[in-house]
Structure formats: C-alpha cells, structure tokens
Coordinates of C-alpha atoms in Angstrom, one line a residue:
M1 CA 15.5 -48.4 0.7
G2 CA 13.1 -45.9 -1.0
R3 CA 9.7 -45.0 0.3
A4 CA 7.9 -46.5 -2.8
A5 CA 9.8 -49.8 -2.3
A6 CA 9.0 -49.9 1.4
M7 CA 5.3 -49.3 0.8
S8 CA 5.3 -52.0 -1.9
V9 CA 6.7 -54.5 0.6
V10 CA 4.1 -53.6 3.2
T11 CA 1.3 -53.9 0.6
S12 CA 2.6 -57.3 -0.5
L13 CA 2.7 -58.6 3.0
S14 CA -0.8 -57.4 3.7
R15 CA -2.0 -59.1 0.6
Q16 CA -0.3 -62.3 1.6
L17 CA -2.0 -62.1 5.0
R18 CA -5.4 -61.7 3.4
Y19 CA -4.7 -64.7 1.2
R20 CA -3.8 -66.8 4.2
R21 CA -7.1 -66.4 6.0
G22 CA -7.9 -70.0 5.3
L23 CA -4.9 -71.1 7.4
G24 CA -5.0 -71.8 11.1
I25 CA -5.2 -69.1 13.7
T26 CA -1.6 -69.8 14.9
V27 CA -0.2 -69.1 11.4
R28 CA -2.4 -66.0 11.0
T29 CA -1.5 -64.6 14.4
A30 CA 2.2 -65.1 13.7
W31 CA 1.8 -63.5 10.2
L32 CA 0.1 -60.5 11.8
A33 CA 2.7 -60.0 14.5
W34 CA 5.5 -60.4 11.9
L35 CA 3.8 -57.9 9.6
V36 CA 3.6 -55.4 12.5
T37 CA 7.3 -55.9 13.1
I38 CA 8.3 -55.5 9.5
S39 CA 6.2 -52.4 9.2
T40 CA 8.0 -51.0 12.3
L41 CA 11.3 -51.8 10.8
L42 CA 10.4 -50.2 7.5
I43 CA 9.2 -47.0 9.3
F44 CA 12.5 -47.0 11.1
A45 CA 14.5 -47.4 7.9
L46 CA 12.4 -44.7 6.2
A47 CA 13.3 -42.4 9.0
I48 CA 17.0 -43.2 9.7
V49 CA 18.3 -43.6 6.1
P50 CA 17.3 -40.2 4.9
Q51 CA 18.7 -38.7 8.1
Q52 CA 22.0 -40.3 7.5
K53 CA 22.0 -39.2 3.9
R54 CA 21.3 -35.6 5.1
T55 CA 24.2 -35.9 7.5
L56 CA 26.6 -36.9 4.7
L57 CA 25.3 -34.0 2.6
D58 CA 25.7 -31.6 5.5
Y59 CA 29.4 -32.8 5.7
L60 CA 29.9 -32.1 2.0
Y61 CA 28.3 -28.7 2.4
S62 CA 30.5 -27.9 5.3
K63 CA 33.6 -29.0 3.5
A64 CA 32.8 -27.1 0.3
N65 CA 31.9 -24.0 2.4
G66 CA 35.2 -24.2 4.2
V67 CA 37.1 -24.3 0.8
A68 CA 35.1 -21.3 -0.3
V69 CA 35.8 -19.4 2.9
S70 CA 39.5 -20.1 2.5
L71 CA 39.5 -18.7 -1.0
R72 CA 37.8 -15.4 0.0
D73 CA 40.9 -13.6 1.3
V74 CA 43.0 -14.7 -1.7
A75 CA 40.2 -13.7 -4.1
A76 CA 39.8 -10.3 -2.4
S77 CA 43.5 -9.5 -3.0
A78 CA 43.2 -10.6 -6.6
A79 CA 40.2 -8.4 -7.1
V80 CA 42.1 -5.4 -5.8
S81 CA 45.4 -6.0 -7.7
E82 CA 43.9 -7.9 -10.6
D83 CA 46.8 -10.3 -10.1
Y84 CA 45.4 -13.8 -10.3
S85 CA 48.6 -15.8 -9.9
S86 CA 48.2 -16.1 -6.2
V87 CA 44.6 -17.3 -6.6
V88 CA 45.8 -19.9 -9.1
D89 CA 48.6 -21.1 -6.9
H90 CA 46.3 -21.3 -3.9
C91 CA 43.7 -23.3 -5.8
V92 CA 46.3 -25.7 -7.2
D93 CA 47.6 -26.3 -3.6
I94 CA 44.1 -27.0 -2.3
L95 CA 43.5 -29.5 -5.1
K96 CA 46.8 -31.2 -4.5
G97 CA 46.2 -31.4 -0.8
D98 CA 42.7 -32.9 -1.0
P99 CA 41.9 -35.4 -3.8
A100 CA 38.2 -35.3 -2.8
I101 CA 38.0 -31.7 -4.2
D102 CA 37.2 -32.2 -7.8
Y103 CA 37.4 -28.7 -9.1
I104 CA 37.5 -25.0 -8.1
V105 CA 36.1 -22.3 -10.4
L106 CA 36.3 -18.5 -9.7
T107 CA 33.9 -16.5 -12.0
R108 CA 33.6 -12.8 -12.3
N109 CA 30.2 -11.2 -13.1
D110 CA 31.2 -10.7 -16.7
G111 CA 31.8 -14.5 -17.2
F112 CA 35.6 -14.5 -17.0
S113 CA 36.6 -17.6 -15.0
L114 CA 39.6 -19.3 -13.6
I115 CA 39.0 -23.1 -13.9
H116 CA 41.0 -25.5 -11.7
D117 CA 40.9 -29.3 -11.5
H118 CA 43.4 -32.1 -11.1
N119 CA 44.5 -31.8 -14.8
G120 CA 45.6 -28.1 -14.3
W121 CA 44.1 -24.7 -14.6
R122 CA 42.8 -22.5 -17.4
A123 CA 41.0 -19.2 -18.0
S124 CA 37.8 -19.1 -19.9
M125 CA 34.5 -17.3 -20.4
L126 CA 31.7 -19.3 -18.9
P127 CA 27.9 -19.0 -19.6
A128 CA 25.4 -17.3 -17.4
E129 CA 24.7 -20.4 -15.3
W130 CA 28.1 -19.9 -13.7
H131 CA 27.2 -16.3 -12.6
P132 CA 23.4 -16.2 -12.2
P133 CA 21.8 -12.8 -11.4
E134 CA 20.2 -14.2 -8.1
R135 CA 23.1 -14.1 -5.6
V136 CA 22.1 -17.0 -3.3
T137 CA 24.3 -19.9 -2.1
Q138 CA 23.4 -23.1 -4.0
A139 CA 24.5 -26.6 -3.3
G140 CA 23.5 -30.1 -4.5
I141 CA 24.4 -33.2 -6.3
G142 CA 24.3 -33.1 -10.1
D143 CA 26.1 -33.5 -13.4
V144 CA 28.5 -30.7 -14.5
P145 CA 28.7 -30.6 -18.3
L146 CA 31.9 -28.5 -18.2
F147 CA 33.8 -31.4 -16.6
G148 CA 31.5 -34.2 -17.7
R149 CA 31.2 -35.6 -14.2
R150 CA 28.7 -36.1 -11.4
V151 CA 29.8 -34.1 -8.4
Y152 CA 28.6 -32.3 -5.3
R153 CA 28.3 -28.7 -6.7
F154 CA 28.7 -25.8 -4.3
S155 CA 28.2 -22.2 -5.5
Q156 CA 28.6 -19.1 -3.3
P157 CA 28.5 -15.4 -4.3
F158 CA 31.7 -13.4 -3.6
E159 CA 31.5 -9.8 -2.4
Y160 CA 34.3 -7.4 -1.6
S161 CA 33.8 -4.0 0.0
G162 CA 30.1 -4.1 -0.9
I163 CA 30.9 -4.9 -4.5
N164 CA 29.5 -8.1 -6.1
W165 CA 32.7 -9.3 -7.6
G166 CA 31.6 -12.8 -8.7
W167 CA 31.2 -16.4 -7.7
I168 CA 33.2 -19.2 -6.0
H169 CA 32.3 -22.7 -7.3
V170 CA 33.6 -25.8 -5.5
G171 CA 33.0 -29.3 -6.8
L172 CA 33.5 -32.3 -4.5
S173 CA 34.0 -35.9 -5.6
L174 CA 31.1 -38.3 -4.7
E175 CA 33.1 -41.4 -4.4
S176 CA 33.3 -41.3 -0.6
Y177 CA 29.6 -40.1 -0.4
D178 CA 28.4 -43.0 -2.7
A179 CA 30.4 -45.5 -0.7
S180 CA 29.0 -44.2 2.6
V181 CA 25.4 -44.3 1.3
A182 CA 25.9 -47.8 0.0
A183 CA 27.3 -48.8 3.5
V184 CA 24.2 -47.2 5.1
Y185 CA 21.9 -49.2 2.9
W186 CA 23.9 -52.4 3.5
R187 CA 24.0 -52.0 7.3
T188 CA 20.3 -51.0 7.5
G189 CA 19.3 -53.9 5.2
M190 CA 21.3 -56.5 7.2
L191 CA 20.0 -55.2 10.5
A192 CA 16.4 -55.3 9.1
V193 CA 16.9 -58.9 7.9
I194 CA 18.3 -60.0 11.2
C195 CA 15.5 -58.3 13.1
M196 CA 12.9 -59.8 10.8
L197 CA 14.3 -63.3 11.4
V198 CA 14.4 -62.8 15.1
A199 CA 10.9 -61.3 15.1
L200 CA 9.6 -64.3 13.0
A201 CA 10.9 -66.8 15.5
A202 CA 9.5 -64.8 18.4
T203 CA 6.1 -64.3 16.8
I204 CA 5.8 -68.1 16.1
V205 CA 6.6 -68.9 19.7
Y206 CA 4.2 -66.2 21.0
A207 CA 1.4 -67.3 18.6
R208 CA 1.6 -70.9 19.7
H209 CA 1.5 -69.9 23.3
L210 CA -1.5 -67.5 22.7
V211 CA -3.5 -69.9 20.5
S212 CA -3.0 -73.2 22.5
P213 CA -5.8 -72.5 25.0
I214 CA -8.1 -71.5 22.1
L215 CA -7.3 -74.8 20.3
A216 CA -8.0 -76.7 23.6
L217 CA -11.4 -74.9 23.9
Q218 CA -12.1 -75.8 20.2
A219 CA -11.5 -79.5 21.0
V220 CA -14.1 -79.3 23.8
V221 CA -16.6 -77.6 21.6
R222 CA -16.2 -80.3 18.9
Q223 CA -16.8 -83.0 21.6
V224 CA -20.0 -81.2 22.6
A225 CA -21.1 -80.8 19.0
S226 CA -20.5 -84.5 18.4
G227 CA -22.9 -85.3 21.3
D228 CA -20.5 -85.7 24.2
L229 CA -22.3 -83.4 26.7
S230 CA -19.9 -84.6 29.5
A231 CA -17.0 -82.6 28.0
R232 CA -15.9 -79.6 30.0
A233 CA -13.5 -76.8 29.2
P234 CA -10.7 -75.9 31.7
T235 CA -11.6 -72.7 33.6
A236 CA -8.3 -72.0 35.4
R237 CA -7.6 -68.9 33.4
S238 CA -9.1 -65.6 34.6
D239 CA -8.9 -63.7 31.3
E240 CA -11.4 -63.5 28.5
L241 CA -10.6 -67.1 27.4
G242 CA -11.4 -68.3 30.9
Q243 CA -14.8 -66.4 30.7
L244 CA -15.4 -68.0 27.3
A245 CA -14.7 -71.4 28.7
M246 CA -17.1 -70.8 31.6
S247 CA -19.8 -69.8 29.0
V248 CA -19.2 -72.9 27.0
N249 CA -19.5 -75.0 30.1
A250 CA -22.7 -73.2 31.1
M251 CA -24.1 -73.8 27.6
T252 CA -23.2 -77.5 27.8
E253 CA -24.9 -77.8 31.2
A254 CA -28.0 -76.1 29.8
L255 CA -28.0 -78.5 26.8
L256 CA -27.7 -81.5 29.2
R257 CA -30.6 -80.2 31.3
R258 CA -32.7 -79.7 28.2
D259 CA -31.8 -83.2 27.0
R260 CA -33.0 -84.6 30.3
T261 CA -36.1 -82.5 30.1
L262 CA -36.9 -83.9 26.6
K263 CA -36.4 -87.4 27.8
E264 CA -38.7 -86.9 30.7
A265 CA -41.3 -85.3 28.4
N266 CA -41.1 -88.2 26.1
E267 CA -41.5 -90.7 29.0
T268 CA -44.5 -88.7 30.3
L269 CA -46.0 -88.5 26.8
E270 CA -45.5 -92.3 26.4
R271 CA -47.4 -92.9 29.7
R272 CA -50.2 -90.6 28.7
V273 CA -50.6 -92.3 25.3
A274 CA -50.6 -95.7 26.9
D275 CA -53.3 -94.6 29.4
R276 CA -55.4 -93.2 26.6
T277 CA -54.9 -96.2 24.5
R278 CA -56.1 -98.6 27.2
E279 CA -59.2 -96.5 27.6
L280 CA -59.9 -96.7 23.8
E281 CA -59.2 -100.4 23.4
H282 CA -62.8 -101.4 24.4
Q283 CA -64.6 -98.8 22.4
V284 CA -65.6 -98.6 18.7
V285 CA -63.4 -99.2 15.8
A286 CA -62.6 -95.5 15.4
R287 CA -61.0 -95.6 18.8
E288 CA -58.8 -98.4 17.6
R289 CA -57.6 -96.2 14.7
A290 CA -57.0 -93.4 17.2
H291 CA -54.9 -95.7 19.4
H292 CA -52.8 -96.7 16.4
A293 CA -52.3 -93.1 15.3
L294 CA -51.4 -92.0 18.7
A295 CA -48.9 -94.8 19.1
E296 CA -47.3 -93.8 15.8
A297 CA -47.2 -90.1 16.9
Q298 CA -45.5 -91.1 20.1
Q299 CA -42.9 -93.2 18.2
H300 CA -42.3 -90.4 15.7
L301 CA -41.9 -87.9 18.6
M302 CA -39.3 -90.2 20.2
E303 CA -37.3 -90.5 17.0
L304 CA -37.6 -86.7 16.5
S305 CA -36.3 -85.9 19.9
R306 CA -33.2 -88.1 19.3
E307 CA -32.6 -86.9 15.7
A308 CA -33.4 -83.1 15.9
G309 CA -31.0 -82.1 18.6
R310 CA -32.6 -78.7 18.8
A311 CA -34.5 -77.9 22.0
E312 CA -36.7 -75.2 20.5
I313 CA -38.0 -77.4 17.7
A314 CA -38.7 -80.3 20.1
T315 CA -40.5 -78.0 22.5
G316 CA -42.7 -76.5 19.8
V317 CA -43.7 -79.9 18.4
L318 CA -44.5 -81.3 21.9
H319 CA -46.6 -78.2 22.6
S320 CA -48.6 -78.7 19.4
V321 CA -49.1 -82.4 20.0
G322 CA -50.1 -81.8 23.6
N323 CA -52.8 -79.4 22.5
A324 CA -54.1 -82.0 20.1
L325 CA -54.0 -84.7 22.7
N326 CA -56.0 -82.5 25.1
S327 CA -58.7 -82.3 22.5
V328 CA -58.6 -86.1 22.1
N329 CA -58.9 -86.5 25.9
V330 CA -61.9 -84.2 26.1
S331 CA -63.6 -86.1 23.2
T332 CA -63.0 -89.6 24.7
T333 CA -64.3 -88.4 28.1
L334 CA -67.4 -87.0 26.5
L335 CA -68.0 -90.3 24.6
Q336 CA -67.7 -92.3 27.9
D337 CA -70.3 -90.0 29.5
Q338 CA -72.7 -90.3 26.6
L339 CA -72.3 -94.1 26.5
G340 CA -73.2 -94.2 30.2
R341 CA -76.4 -92.2 29.6
S342 CA -77.4 -94.1 26.4
Q343 CA -81.0 -95.1 25.7
L344 CA -79.9 -98.6 24.5
H345 CA -80.8 -100.2 27.9
A346 CA -84.4 -98.8 27.5
L347 CA -84.6 -100.4 24.1
S348 CA -83.4 -103.7 25.6
Q349 CA -86.3 -103.6 28.2
A350 CA -88.8 -103.1 25.4
V351 CA -87.4 -106.0 23.4
A352 CA -87.6 -108.2 26.6
L353 CA -91.3 -107.4 27.0
L354 CA -91.9 -108.3 23.4
S355 CA -90.1 -111.6 23.8
E356 CA -92.3 -112.5 26.8
H357 CA -95.4 -112.0 24.7
R358 CA -94.1 -113.6 21.5
A359 CA -97.0 -116.0 21.4
D360 CA -99.8 -113.4 21.7
L361 CA -97.8 -110.4 20.4
A362 CA -100.7 -108.9 18.4
A363 CA -103.2 -109.1 21.2
Y364 CA -100.6 -107.8 23.7
L365 CA -99.9 -104.7 21.5
V366 CA -103.6 -104.0 21.0
R367 CA -105.2 -104.9 24.3
D368 CA -102.5 -104.5 27.0
A369 CA -102.1 -101.0 28.4
R370 CA -98.3 -101.3 28.5
G371 CA -98.2 -103.0 25.1
R372 CA -100.0 -100.2 23.4
H373 CA -97.2 -97.8 24.4
I374 CA -94.4 -100.0 23.1
P375 CA -94.4 -98.9 19.4
E376 CA -94.4 -95.2 20.4
F377 CA -91.7 -95.9 22.9
V378 CA -89.6 -97.8 20.3
I379 CA -89.9 -94.8 18.0
E380 CA -88.8 -92.3 20.7
V381 CA -85.9 -94.5 21.7
S382 CA -84.8 -95.0 18.1
A383 CA -84.8 -91.2 17.6
A384 CA -82.8 -90.7 20.8
I385 CA -80.3 -93.4 19.7
A386 CA -80.0 -91.8 16.3
S387 CA -79.2 -88.5 18.0
E388 CA -76.7 -90.2 20.3
H389 CA -75.1 -91.8 17.3
A390 CA -74.8 -88.5 15.5
A391 CA -73.1 -87.0 18.6
W392 CA -70.8 -90.0 18.9
R393 CA -69.9 -89.6 15.2
T394 CA -69.1 -85.9 15.7
E395 CA -66.9 -86.6 18.6
L396 CA -65.2 -89.4 16.8
D397 CA -64.6 -87.2 13.8
G398 CA -63.0 -84.7 16.1
V399 CA -60.7 -87.4 17.5
S400 CA -59.8 -88.5 14.0
K401 CA -59.0 -85.0 12.9
N402 CA -56.8 -84.4 16.0
V403 CA -55.0 -87.7 15.4
E404 CA -54.5 -86.8 11.7
H405 CA -53.1 -83.4 12.8
I406 CA -50.7 -85.1 15.2
K407 CA -49.5 -87.3 12.3
E408 CA -49.1 -84.3 10.0
I409 CA -47.0 -82.5 12.6
V410 CA -44.7 -85.4 13.2
A411 CA -44.4 -86.2 9.5
M412 CA -43.7 -82.6 8.7
Q413 CA -41.0 -82.3 11.4
Q414 CA -39.4 -85.6 10.3
S415 CA -39.3 -84.4 6.7
Y416 CA -37.5 -81.2 7.8
A417 CA -35.1 -83.1 10.2
R418 CA -34.1 -85.7 7.5
V419 CA -32.7 -83.0 5.1
A420 CA -30.6 -81.1 7.7
G421 CA -27.4 -79.8 6.1
L422 CA -28.8 -80.0 2.5
S423 CA -29.6 -76.8 0.6
E424 CA -32.4 -77.0 -1.9
R425 CA -34.7 -74.7 -3.9
L426 CA -37.8 -74.0 -1.9
S427 CA -40.9 -71.8 -2.0
P428 CA -41.0 -69.2 0.8
H429 CA -44.8 -69.5 0.9
E430 CA -44.6 -73.2 1.5
L431 CA -42.0 -72.8 4.2
A432 CA -44.2 -70.2 6.1
Q433 CA -47.3 -72.4 5.6
D434 CA -45.6 -75.5 7.0
A435 CA -44.5 -73.5 10.1
I436 CA -48.1 -72.3 10.6
R437 CA -49.5 -75.8 10.2
M438 CA -47.0 -77.1 12.7
H439 CA -48.3 -74.6 15.3
Q440 CA -52.0 -74.8 14.3
A441 CA -53.0 -76.8 17.4
A442 CA -51.2 -74.4 19.7
F443 CA -52.9 -71.4 17.9
A444 CA -56.3 -73.0 18.2
G445 CA -55.7 -74.0 21.9
H446 CA -54.7 -70.5 22.8
G447 CA -57.5 -68.8 20.8
I448 CA -55.0 -67.0 18.5
E449 CA -56.0 -65.5 15.2
V450 CA -53.3 -66.1 12.5
V451 CA -53.2 -63.7 9.5
A452 CA -51.1 -64.8 6.5
D453 CA -49.9 -62.0 4.1
F454 CA -48.0 -63.6 1.3
Q455 CA -46.7 -61.4 -1.6
P456 CA -45.2 -62.9 -4.8
V457 CA -41.6 -63.6 -4.1
P458 CA -38.8 -65.6 -5.8
D459 CA -37.7 -69.0 -4.5
V460 CA -34.8 -69.4 -2.0
V461 CA -32.0 -72.0 -1.9
V462 CA -31.6 -72.9 1.8
D463 CA -31.3 -75.7 4.4
K464 CA -35.0 -75.9 5.2
H465 CA -34.3 -77.6 8.6
K466 CA -32.5 -74.5 9.8
V467 CA -35.3 -72.3 8.4
M468 CA -37.9 -74.3 10.3
Q469 CA -35.8 -74.1 13.4
I470 CA -36.0 -70.3 13.2
F471 CA -39.8 -70.3 12.5
V472 CA -40.5 -72.7 15.4
T473 CA -38.6 -70.4 17.8
L474 CA -40.3 -67.2 16.5
L475 CA -43.8 -68.6 16.4
S476 CA -43.4 -70.2 19.9
N477 CA -42.2 -66.8 21.3
A478 CA -45.1 -65.0 19.6
T479 CA -47.6 -67.5 21.1
W480 CA -46.2 -66.8 24.5
A481 CA -46.2 -63.0 23.9
V482 CA -49.9 -62.8 23.3
D483 CA -51.0 -65.2 26.1
D484 CA -51.8 -62.3 28.5
L485 CA -54.4 -60.8 26.1
P486 CA -58.1 -61.9 26.1
P487 CA -58.8 -64.8 23.7
G488 CA -60.6 -62.7 21.2
Q489 CA -57.7 -60.1 20.9
R490 CA -54.7 -62.5 20.3
R491 CA -53.3 -62.0 16.8
I492 CA -50.2 -63.1 15.0
T493 CA -49.4 -62.0 11.4
V494 CA -47.0 -63.9 9.2
S495 CA -46.0 -62.0 6.0
V496 CA -43.6 -62.9 3.2
T497 CA -42.2 -60.1 0.9
A498 CA -39.2 -59.5 -1.3
Q499 CA -36.9 -56.5 -1.6
A500 CA -33.5 -55.8 -3.2
G501 CA -32.7 -59.5 -3.9
R502 CA -33.8 -60.6 -0.4
V503 CA -36.9 -62.5 0.8
R504 CA -38.3 -61.1 4.1
F505 CA -40.3 -63.3 6.6
A506 CA -41.9 -61.0 9.2
I507 CA -43.7 -62.5 12.3
T508 CA -45.7 -59.8 14.1
D509 CA -47.6 -60.1 17.3
N510 CA -49.8 -57.7 19.3
G511 CA -48.6 -59.0 22.7
I512 CA -46.3 -58.0 25.5
G513 CA -43.7 -56.2 23.4
I514 CA -40.0 -55.6 24.1
A515 CA -38.4 -52.8 26.2
A516 CA -36.1 -50.5 24.2
H517 CA -33.1 -51.3 26.4
N518 CA -33.6 -55.1 25.7
L519 CA -33.7 -54.8 21.9
S520 CA -29.9 -54.8 21.7
R521 CA -29.6 -57.9 23.9
I522 CA -32.5 -60.0 22.7
F523 CA -30.2 -62.3 20.6
Q524 CA -27.5 -62.6 23.3
H525 CA -26.7 -66.1 24.6
G526 CA -28.6 -66.7 27.9
F527 CA -30.7 -63.5 27.8
T528 CA -34.4 -63.9 28.4
T529 CA -37.3 -62.0 29.9
R530 CA -39.5 -65.1 30.6
K531 CA -39.6 -66.6 34.1
D532 CA -39.2 -70.2 32.7
G533 CA -37.0 -69.1 29.7
H534 CA -33.4 -70.2 29.1
G535 CA -32.2 -67.7 26.6
F536 CA -31.1 -70.2 23.9
G537 CA -33.8 -70.1 21.3
L538 CA -33.3 -66.6 19.8
H539 CA -29.6 -66.9 20.1
M540 CA -29.6 -70.2 18.2
A541 CA -32.0 -68.8 15.6
A542 CA -29.7 -65.8 15.0
L543 CA -26.8 -68.2 14.5
A544 CA -28.8 -70.3 12.1
A545 CA -29.8 -67.2 10.1
A546 CA -26.1 -66.2 9.8
E547 CA -25.3 -69.8 8.6
L548 CA -27.9 -69.3 5.8
D549 CA -26.2 -66.0 4.8
G550 CA -29.3 -64.2 6.2
T551 CA -30.1 -61.9 9.1
L552 CA -32.6 -61.9 12.0
A553 CA -33.7 -58.6 13.5
A554 CA -36.2 -57.6 16.1
R555 CA -38.4 -54.4 16.3
S556 CA -40.8 -53.2 19.0
D557 CA -42.4 -49.8 20.0
G558 CA -42.1 -50.8 23.7
L559 CA -43.9 -52.8 26.3
R560 CA -47.5 -53.8 25.6
R561 CA -47.2 -52.6 22.0
G562 CA -46.3 -55.8 20.3
S563 CA -43.1 -56.9 18.4
T564 CA -41.9 -57.9 15.0
F565 CA -39.1 -60.4 14.1
V566 CA -37.8 -60.2 10.5
L567 CA -35.8 -63.0 8.9
E568 CA -34.1 -62.0 5.6
L569 CA -32.7 -64.7 3.3
P570 CA -31.0 -64.2 -0.1
A571 CA -33.3 -64.9 -3.0
E572 CA -32.3 -67.4 -5.7
T573 CA -30.4 -65.7 -8.4
P574 CA -32.1 -66.4 -11.8
A575 CA -29.9 -68.2 -14.3
P576 CA -28.7 -66.0 -17.2
S577 CA -30.7 -66.5 -20.5
S578 CA -28.7 -68.1 -23.3

C-alpha cells in the first residue's frame, strides 16, 4: 500500500466523518474511534511494508555480492594469464546451479565483456554504461536493454594488485522478489481488514456504552424543557457526566423555586389589586376606570407568567408594574386625604342657612350680620372647591397615566411572548425603544437618567422574544448596578450602532462595575455577585444570543467604574439587485 493511497484513505474517512455530523453522537463516536484505529493501521502498514521490502532488497544485494565475490579469484587468474576459459566455465556453472541468477557479465575497462546468461555465453564490446569511470558499487531494480528484461542489477568494480581491471555485473531474477512483495501486500492488507472489522465492532460497543448516560441525561433535559420540573437526572456517577447531572438537577430545582416565587408574586399582586380596587369602587368614575385597567393588568400578568417561562422577563415586568402601582397607591391615598379636608361641608352649611331664610332671603342677606357674609363666603368656598377639583384632576390624571403605562407594559410583553420562535425583520431602534419603555417605571422610580444614542443601522431578522429576554436581563442588571449612587447621578446609556455587517446594542451604566477576575465568569451558570441573585439571567441571555447567531460580551474598568454589555446580532443581508 503506497503512502499516497494511505493518505487518500485517511482523507476520505475524515471527510465522511465531517459529513456525518448530523448523525447521532453514538455513530459519530464510533466513527471517530474507528478512524483512529484505521489511521493507526495505515501508519503501521506504511512503516512495516517498506521495511519488509528493504529486507528483500538486502537479501538480493547479499546474494549478488556473494556471486561477485566468488568470481573475484577466477577473474584474477584470468586477468594475469588472459585465459578466460576458466571464467566462462565458472560463470556457466553458477548459472546452471542457481536459476535465480539471470546473467553474469565481466567487463574490462576498454569495454571488452564476457556475457553469460541461461542461453549461453558470448564476448562483445559494451558501451560506457557497463564500465563507468566512477568506481562505486551500484545496485537496484531496473530494465537492462542488453537482455530486454527487468532484473535486480548489481555492479561492482574489480581490482587486482592495485590495478582497476574492470567490472563484475550480476543480474538476479525478480520473480521471487515480486512474489514475496505481493505476499507482503496480501498479508498486510488481510491483517488490516481483519483489524478494521474487529475495531469497528469494538468501537460500536464502546460508543454505545459511553453515550448511554448522555442519552439518559438528554431525556431528562427534554422533560424539563417540556415543563416537567419534577424530572431528575441520576447522579450515581462520579465523573464529569455525574457532575453535569448534578448541575442539571440544581438548575431544575432553581427553576422550580423561581416558578413558585412567580406564583406567590402573582397571588400577592392579585391581593394588592383587589385591595386597591375595593378602595376605588366608591370614588369617582376615573377610579372605576383605574380599577378596570388594574384588573386587566393583573390578568395579563398572570397569563404572561404562565406563557413566558423566563424568570428574568417576568421579574422585570413585575418590577415595572410594581413601581407604577406604588404611584397609583400614593395618588389614591392623597385623594382620600383631600376628600376628607374638602370645603364641600362648609358650602352645605351655607346652603342650609339660605334654606332656613327662604321666605325673607333678601332681607336676611341685607340686614342680618351673618347673612351679609354668606355671598363672600360662597365665593371663597367656590374658589377653594375649584382648587380642590384641579388637584383631584391632577392626581386622577397621574393614576390614569400609570394605569395606561401598566397596560402598555403588559401589552408589549404579550406581543413579544406570542411570537416566540418566529424570526422576522425588525428595526433595532424599535427593539431598544420597546425595552426602554418596558422599564420606564423602574427608571423613574429609581431616579435613573436614560440616554438613548441611536445611529442609522440596517434591520435585523431575529426572534424578538429572545432579543427582549436579553434586553430585560441587561436593563434589570443595570438598574441594580446604579442603585447605590445618589439619585441625581444614576445614568444608563443605550446605544445602537452597526459595524462590519453586525448590529451592536450597548447598555452602559456608571454603577458598581465588575472586578477583573469576574469578567471571565460573568456568563457562567450560577455565578452572581448579588446577595439575592441566582446566576441564571446572564447565562440564559448568553445562550439566547448564541441561538440568534450573535454574541454577548461584558466590559468594565473595575469596581465603582461602571460596566458595558454589548449584544451583537447579524444585520439583514440586502437582496441582490436584479
């Protein structure tokens, strides 16, 4: 088997392995192990076959050299006496005694040669190639035009008493050599085929044994993904697969706890909305509208928590709605206090006095000391009531705006949740603006200044539910990061730029920052620097970015120096013009 053929086989097998990446891990593992075995066999064949061929050539060299040595003494006598009959007889005897010797040629330096083969002998003048000037022993396989055959050709210079007399040429038949080489190829090929078959069977058995726990773990992950949070992976193994199984179980437990937390939050929100609704039922018509809007917001949030399945998005939405509800609570409390201090009861007293003196109302207003003050009193009370009415209207407008903001948050989140798994052409500016609007209440409640820096960029084709999941996580983390700063110094910058066919979303805060030794671990599952953190949000955001063929990276100059998270997504490729 030649080196080029062997390399061709290895290359072909490697190509086949690449083509089979779509197959199961069992098949790919077996293919890889089998490829390693075949490569080892090919290396062995490339090493052993040339060695065996060299051994056969060494045997031919030794045999030809032995014939040449046996001719030296006879040729020496002939050189002295110039009687070549003994040389001829000796050569003929050698040829008769060993059929593997194809020819023997003795050539003097002047070209005179005694040629012997199995057809007889003859004397002839041969060209310079039979007596070259460089007197070095030569040996090798080749064609000899003088005899018209392919033989092992051995040429050795002959010297006698320091005189360069000529050359001894021995030709050996290659029938035995060719048969031996063919046998070497045959035995090596058969051994390789047997070894490959045995290795194939062994690799299949080994691959199945190796992959079976991975397939079992995959089944558990599929159950968890389908919503069965009671599924648990077996943890009897102590190797890396056992550690992975424990990590999957830990993740499932965390998801189960987060699900319970969301349910408790929904129940708490429902109770709070019900309490606020009962307080608003006996107030003005605007409070009835607020009750209806809050009930719708609560229902939307319950549906969102069941449909979204993403803890970070649900937490961000609840935080924004909670801030808005706090504003509603403050406004309703203020309205109650203002109604308790209203001047309406004073106006009622004045009307009662006028009713008592209905018969002599004109005289009462002119002559009576108290009656003369009633018009001025009514004017003052009317002005006070008008002022109270304006204050009530301002507070009711605030309640209405907060309720509308809650409805916008829920409607926006529902629109993103409904299209999960669907890629569509979207404006990066609109995506960033939606994320900012979703957190507007949180920003206002925490006194955070939001700066939007949007450059002209192409559209993107993405699953906008996954993009919004990433934005919610990053904006929630940025809100937490600036919380330690004074209210007037809290700033978050959202920028959108494009570079080299990629759209870059950068969210920069001037908050707590990230230590250098944590930058390499910030996206690891379970890693967090927050006391109440869980370490899932950034990990899930990084996975979502990878599913969108994008990247998510973090930068920071150190603690107390802020941080920047950059999401890169592929820009839409423009269609070629016709």
